[in-house]
PDB file of C-alpha atoms in Angstrom:
ATOM      1  CA  ILE A   1     154.880 196.110-156.112  1.00 90.00           C
ATOM      2  CA  GLU A   2     155.394 199.420-154.338  1.00 92.00           C
ATOM      3  CA  ILE A   3     152.597 200.492-152.026  1.00 91.00           C
ATOM      4  CA  MET A   4     152.060 203.873-150.382  1.00 88.00           C
ATOM      5  CA  GLY A   5     153.579 204.088-146.932  1.00 85.00           C
ATOM      6  CA  ASN A   6     156.576 206.338-146.533  1.00 83.00           C
ATOM      7  CA  LYS A   7     156.570 206.409-142.736  1.00 86.00           C
ATOM      8  CA  ALA A   8     154.103 203.680-141.744  1.00 90.00           C
ATOM      9  CA  GLY A   9     153.474 200.343-143.412  1.00 93.00           C
ATOM     10  CA  TRP A  10     149.829 199.666-142.567  1.00 92.00           C
ATOM     11  CA  LEU A  11     148.630 199.762-146.193  1.00 92.00           C
ATOM     12  CA  THR A  12     151.476 197.525-147.316  1.00 95.00           C
ATOM     13  CA  LEU A  13     150.907 195.027-144.519  1.00 96.00           C
ATOM     14  CA  TYR A  14     147.175 194.726-145.223  1.00 94.00           C
ATOM     15  CA  ALA A  15     147.614 194.724-149.014  1.00 93.00           C
ATOM     16  CA  GLY A  16     150.440 192.222-148.814  1.00 95.00           C
ATOM     17  CA  ILE A  17     148.418 189.759-146.770  1.00 96.00           C
ATOM     18  CA  ALA A  18     145.232 190.308-148.800  1.00 94.00           C
ATOM     19  CA  GLY A  19     147.076 190.108-152.124  1.00 93.00           C
ATOM     20  CA  GLY A  20     149.050 186.967-151.345  1.00 94.00           C
ATOM     21  CA  ALA A  21     152.504 188.529-151.085  1.00 96.00           C
ATOM     22  CA  ASP A  22     155.372 186.191-150.309  1.00 96.00           C
ATOM     23  CA  ILE A  23     157.524 188.959-148.835  1.00 96.00           C
ATOM     24  CA  ILE A  24     156.385 192.211-147.188  1.00 97.00           C
ATOM     25  CA  LEU A  25     158.865 195.028-146.531  1.00 97.00           C
ATOM     26  CA  LEU A  26     157.817 197.783-144.131  1.00 96.00           C
ATOM     27  CA  PRO A  27     159.369 201.060-142.905  1.00 93.00           C
ATOM     28  CA  GLU A  28     159.088 199.845-139.307  1.00 95.00           C
ATOM     29  CA  LEU A  29     161.167 196.703-139.909  1.00 94.00           C
ATOM     30  CA  PRO A  30     164.498 197.316-141.666  1.00 94.00           C
ATOM     31  CA  TYR A  31     165.105 194.476-144.099  1.00 94.00           C
ATOM     32  CA  ASP A  32     168.201 192.426-144.862  1.00 94.00           C
ATOM     33  CA  ILE A  33     168.546 192.018-148.635  1.00 94.00           C
ATOM     34  CA  ASP A  34     170.277 188.661-148.140  1.00 95.00           C
ATOM     35  CA  ARG A  35     167.233 187.375-146.234  1.00 95.00           C
ATOM     36  CA  VAL A  36     164.942 188.715-148.962  1.00 96.00           C
ATOM     37  CA  CYS A  37     167.017 186.960-151.639  1.00 95.00           C
ATOM     38  CA  ALA A  38     167.064 183.753-149.568  1.00 96.00           C
ATOM     39  CA  ALA A  39     163.252 183.826-149.401  1.00 95.00           C
ATOM     40  CA  VAL A  40     163.026 184.286-153.185  1.00 95.00           C
ATOM     41  CA  GLU A  41     165.553 181.485-153.782  1.00 95.00           C
ATOM     42  CA  ARG A  42     163.723 179.180-151.346  1.00 95.00           C
ATOM     43  CA  ARG A  43     160.477 179.685-153.270  1.00 94.00           C
ATOM     44  CA  ALA A  44     162.255 178.957-156.572  1.00 94.00           C
ATOM     45  CA  LYS A  45     163.816 175.806-155.103  1.00 95.00           C
ATOM     46  CA  ASN A  46     160.329 174.682-154.027  1.00 93.00           C
ATOM     47  CA  GLY A  47     159.029 175.033-157.591  1.00 92.00           C
ATOM     48  CA  SER A  48     157.597 178.547-157.650  1.00 92.00           C
ATOM     49  CA  ASN A  49     158.597 180.576-160.693  1.00 90.00           C
ATOM     50  CA  PHE A  50     157.635 183.909-159.121  1.00 93.00           C
ATOM     51  CA  SER A  51     157.570 185.778-155.821  1.00 95.00           C
ATOM     52  CA  ILE A  52     155.333 188.701-154.985  1.00 95.00           C
ATOM     53  CA  ILE A  53     157.062 191.306-152.852  1.00 96.00           C
ATOM     54  CA  ALA A  54     154.944 194.084-151.321  1.00 96.00           C
ATOM     55  CA  VAL A  55     157.235 197.035-150.614  1.00 96.00           C
ATOM     56  CA  ALA A  56     156.231 200.113-148.636  1.00 94.00           C
ATOM     57  CA  GLU A  57     157.710 203.166-150.341  1.00 89.00           C
ATOM     58  CA  GLY A  58     159.546 203.972-147.091  1.00 88.00           C
ATOM     59  CA  ALA A  59     161.140 200.532-146.671  1.00 91.00           C
ATOM     60  CA  LEU A  60     164.811 200.732-145.686  1.00 88.00           C
ATOM     61  CA  ASN A  61     167.517 198.154-145.288  1.00 87.00           C
ATOM     62  CA  ALA A  62     169.354 197.931-141.959  1.00 86.00           C
ATOM     63  CA  GLU A  63     172.218 200.165-143.157  1.00 83.00           C
ATOM     64  CA  GLU A  64     169.857 202.851-144.465  1.00 81.00           C
ATOM     65  CA  ALA A  65     167.830 202.762-141.241  1.00 82.00           C
ATOM     66  CA  ARG A  66     170.968 203.618-139.227  1.00 85.00           C
ATOM     67  CA  MET A  67     171.751 206.694-141.363  1.00 81.00           C
ATOM     68  CA  LYS A  68     170.929 210.200-140.281  1.00 82.00           C
ATOM     69  CA  ARG A  69     168.281 211.899-142.407  1.00 76.00           C
ATOM     70  CA  LYS A  70     170.870 214.145-144.095  1.00 79.00           C
ATOM     71  CA  GLU A  71     173.043 211.153-145.063  1.00 77.00           C
ATOM     72  CA  TRP A  72     170.044 209.262-146.398  1.00 73.00           C
ATOM     73  CA  THR A  73     168.862 212.264-148.440  1.00 73.00           C
ATOM     74  CA  ALA A  74     172.341 212.605-149.972  1.00 74.00           C
ATOM     75  CA  LYS A  75     172.446 208.879-150.785  1.00 72.00           C
ATOM     76  CA  ARG A  76     169.059 209.064-152.529  1.00 71.00           C
ATOM     77  CA  ALA A  77     170.097 212.139-154.517  1.00 70.00           C
ATOM     78  CA  GLU A  78     173.276 210.339-155.598  1.00 72.00           C
ATOM     79  CA  ALA A  79     171.270 207.284-156.693  1.00 66.00           C
ATOM     80  CA  GLY A  80     169.043 209.383-158.936  1.00 63.00           C
ATOM     81  CA  PHE A  81     165.327 209.977-159.324  1.00 53.00           C
ATOM     82  CA  GLY A  82     164.362 206.418-160.284  1.00 57.00           C
ATOM     83  CA  ALA A  83     165.910 204.881-157.187  1.00 72.00           C
ATOM     84  CA  THR A  84     162.704 204.182-155.295  1.00 83.00           C
ATOM     85  CA  ALA A  85     162.797 201.553-152.553  1.00 85.00           C
ATOM     86  CA  THR A  86     161.245 199.032-154.919  1.00 89.00           C
ATOM     87  CA  ASN A  87     163.722 199.753-157.716  1.00 88.00           C
ATOM     88  CA  ARG A  88     166.679 199.470-155.320  1.00 87.00           C
ATOM     89  CA  ILE A  89     165.375 196.158-153.965  1.00 91.00           C
ATOM     90  CA  ALA A  90     164.593 194.731-157.419  1.00 93.00           C
ATOM     91  CA  THR A  91     168.055 195.639-158.692  1.00 90.00           C
ATOM     92  CA  ALA A  92     169.713 194.031-155.664  1.00 90.00           C
ATOM     93  CA  ILE A  93     167.642 190.837-156.003  1.00 94.00           C
ATOM     94  CA  GLN A  94     168.463 190.534-159.694  1.00 93.00           C
ATOM     95  CA  LYS A  95     172.198 191.079-159.063  1.00 94.00           C
ATOM     96  CA  LYS A  96     172.367 188.627-156.154  1.00 94.00           C
ATOM     97  CA  THR A  97     170.120 185.853-157.511  1.00 94.00           C
ATOM     98  CA  GLY A  98     170.191 186.247-161.283  1.00 93.00           C
ATOM     99  CA  PHE A  99     166.372 186.114-161.309  1.00 94.00           C
ATOM    100  CA  GLU A 100     164.504 188.523-163.548  1.00 92.00           C
ATOM    101  CA  THR A 101     162.677 191.165-161.526  1.00 92.00           C
ATOM    102  CA  ARG A 102     159.829 193.431-162.535  1.00 91.00           C
ATOM    103  CA  VAL A 103     158.761 196.536-160.688  1.00 90.00           C
ATOM    104  CA  CYS A 104     155.205 197.829-160.483  1.00 86.00           C
ATOM    105  CA  ILE A 105     154.564 201.223-158.928  1.00 83.00           C
ATOM    106  CA  PRO A 106     150.838 202.016-159.197  1.00 80.00           C
ATOM    107  CA  GLY A 107     151.312 205.314-157.328  1.00 74.00           C
ATOM    108  CA  HIS A 108     148.134 207.338-156.927  1.00 70.00           C
ATOM    109  CA  MET A 109     146.116 204.744-158.850  1.00 69.00           C
ATOM    110  CA  GLN A 110     146.048 202.897-155.510  1.00 70.00           C
ATOM    111  CA  ARG A 111     143.632 205.514-154.247  1.00 70.00           C
ATOM    112  CA  GLY A 112     141.061 204.794-156.932  1.00 71.00           C
ATOM    113  CA  GLY A 113     139.068 201.789-157.898  1.00 76.00           C
ATOM    114  CA  THR A 114     135.547 200.543-157.490  1.00 82.00           C
ATOM    115  CA  PRO A 115     134.481 200.404-153.846  1.00 86.00           C
ATOM    116  CA  CYS A 116     133.256 197.097-152.478  1.00 88.00           C
ATOM    117  CA  ALA A 117     130.038 196.791-150.454  1.00 94.00           C
ATOM    118  CA  TYR A 118     131.947 197.207-147.174  1.00 90.00           C
ATOM    119  CA  ASP A 119     133.519 200.460-148.428  1.00 89.00           C
ATOM    120  CA  ARG A 120     130.112 201.819-149.427  1.00 93.00           C
ATOM    121  CA  VAL A 121     128.514 200.996-146.078  1.00 93.00           C
ATOM    122  CA  LEU A 122     131.508 202.382-144.158  1.00 93.00           C
ATOM    123  CA  SER A 123     131.520 205.650-146.129  1.00 94.00           C
ATOM    124  CA  THR A 124     127.765 206.011-145.594  1.00 95.00           C
ATOM    125  CA  GLN A 125     128.253 205.556-141.850  1.00 95.00           C
ATOM    126  CA  PHE A 126     131.066 208.115-141.845  1.00 95.00           C
ATOM    127  CA  GLY A 127     129.059 210.609-143.905  1.00 95.00           C
ATOM    128  CA  SER A 128     126.022 210.263-141.675  1.00 96.00           C
ATOM    129  CA  HIS A 129     128.090 210.783-138.531  1.00 95.00           C
ATOM    130  CA  ALA A 130     129.939 213.756-140.062  1.00 95.00           C
ATOM    131  CA  ALA A 131     126.614 215.383-141.031  1.00 96.00           C
ATOM    132  CA  LYS A 132     125.391 214.916-137.457  1.00 96.00           C
ATOM    133  CA  LEU A 133     128.549 216.651-136.184  1.00 95.00           C
ATOM    134  CA  VAL A 134     128.034 219.603-138.558  1.00 95.00           C
ATOM    135  CA  GLU A 135     124.400 219.919-137.460  1.00 96.00           C
ATOM    136  CA  ALA A 136     125.626 220.059-133.858  1.00 95.00           C
ATOM    137  CA  GLY A 137     128.223 222.728-134.757  1.00 95.00           C
ATOM    138  CA  ARG A 138     131.150 220.405-133.981  1.00 94.00           C
ATOM    139  CA  TYR A 139     134.097 221.111-136.262  1.00 94.00           C
ATOM    140  CA  GLY A 140     137.803 220.284-136.184  1.00 92.00           C
ATOM    141  CA  VAL A 141     137.212 216.536-135.918  1.00 93.00           C
ATOM    142  CA  THR A 142     137.501 213.488-138.145  1.00 92.00           C
ATOM    143  CA  VAL A 143     135.421 210.349-138.021  1.00 95.00           C
ATOM    144  CA  ALA A 144     136.823 206.846-137.626  1.00 93.00           C
ATOM    145  CA  MET A 145     135.729 203.295-136.960  1.00 92.00           C
ATOM    146  CA  VAL A 146     136.943 201.923-133.621  1.00 92.00           C
ATOM    147  CA  ASN A 147     135.831 198.498-132.420  1.00 91.00           C
ATOM    148  CA  GLY A 148     132.835 198.552-134.752  1.00 91.00           C
ATOM    149  CA  ARG A 149     131.641 202.016-133.677  1.00 94.00           C
ATOM    150  CA  VAL A 150     131.902 205.324-135.515  1.00 95.00           C
ATOM    151  CA  VAL A 151     133.739 207.809-133.315  1.00 94.00           C
ATOM    152  CA  GLU A 152     135.326 211.199-133.788  1.00 92.00           C
ATOM    153  CA  ASN A 153     138.913 212.299-133.199  1.00 90.00           C
ATOM    154  CA  ARG A 154     139.994 215.867-132.589  1.00 90.00           C
ATOM    155  CA  LEU A 155     142.273 217.013-135.401  1.00 89.00           C
ATOM    156  CA  GLU A 156     144.751 218.481-132.936  1.00 88.00           C
ATOM    157  CA  ASP A 157     145.176 215.018-131.387  1.00 87.00           C
ATOM    158  CA  ILE A 158     146.061 213.289-134.657  1.00 84.00           C
ATOM    159  CA  ALA A 159     147.294 215.848-137.221  1.00 85.00           C
ATOM    160  CA  GLY A 160     150.936 215.533-138.207  1.00 83.00           C
ATOM    161  CA  LYS A 161     151.482 212.321-136.264  1.00 82.00           C
ATOM    162  CA  SER A 162     152.439 208.921-137.634  1.00 81.00           C
ATOM    163  CA  ARG A 163     150.984 205.731-136.264  1.00 86.00           C
ATOM    164  CA  ASN A 164     153.600 203.098-136.906  1.00 90.00           C
ATOM    165  CA  ILE A 165     153.026 199.363-136.799  1.00 92.00           C
ATOM    166  CA  PRO A 166     154.082 198.160-133.337  1.00 92.00           C
ATOM    167  CA  GLU A 167     156.238 195.030-133.119  1.00 90.00           C
ATOM    168  CA  SER A 168     153.403 193.459-131.100  1.00 91.00           C
ATOM    169  CA  CYS A 169     150.889 193.894-133.967  1.00 93.00           C
ATOM    170  CA  ASP A 170     148.796 190.750-134.429  1.00 92.00           C
ATOM    171  CA  LEU A 171     148.992 191.074-138.224  1.00 93.00           C
ATOM    172  CA  LEU A 172     152.787 190.772-138.116  1.00 95.00           C
ATOM    173  CA  THR A 173     152.332 187.509-136.223  1.00 94.00           C
ATOM    174  CA  VAL A 174     149.728 186.363-138.763  1.00 94.00           C
ATOM    175  CA  ALA A 175     152.077 187.182-141.653  1.00 95.00           C
ATOM    176  CA  ARG A 176     154.938 185.259-140.062  1.00 95.00           C
ATOM    177  CA  ARG A 177     152.693 182.259-139.342  1.00 95.00           C
ATOM    178  CA  MET A 178     151.594 182.254-142.977  1.00 94.00           C
ATOM    179  CA  GLY A 179     155.240 181.992-144.022  1.00 94.00           C
ATOM    180  CA  ILE A 180     155.469 185.545-145.314  1.00 95.00           C
ATOM    181  CA  SER A 181     159.005 186.878-145.031  1.00 94.00           C
ATOM    182  CA  LEU A 182     159.294 190.329-143.473  1.00 95.00           C
ATOM    183  CA  GLY A 183     162.828 190.771-144.764  1.00 90.00           C
TER     184      GLY A 183
END
């Protein structure tokens, strides 16, 4: 399943863990298709007839990660429109293992859905704080939750910047401990 995350894999990491993915592929960690195939084959050998692979749309293999942007753009154009990361990975897995692969790309449908109770409470907290900022004449900020508190961030401090998953991220350790392959 392809999950939004062209430059940063936070959504894919969280969704992969929450959704029970067996393999999670992130833009921050170039994958090795042979390791991905080995993980799929290992699961099959252990009796599983499926593997769930959460793929960030910006996932790259080690070779692709070494390419300059211009080279990578040319390679994608040559591969054609349908050559998303997930399609490339699924095709490679099927060729190398012989296992049937299916691709699911929910796209913008990922942004919808019924909010859970936590989402409703969080959005109410954000809305309340944002209204307080407007009343105070404070503009050019966003609201966020940090360590259980609603805070504001100046747009100029965060706009146009990516926040990648650091190698030291606790969730990467959790995923590895759970036996999730990171490619």
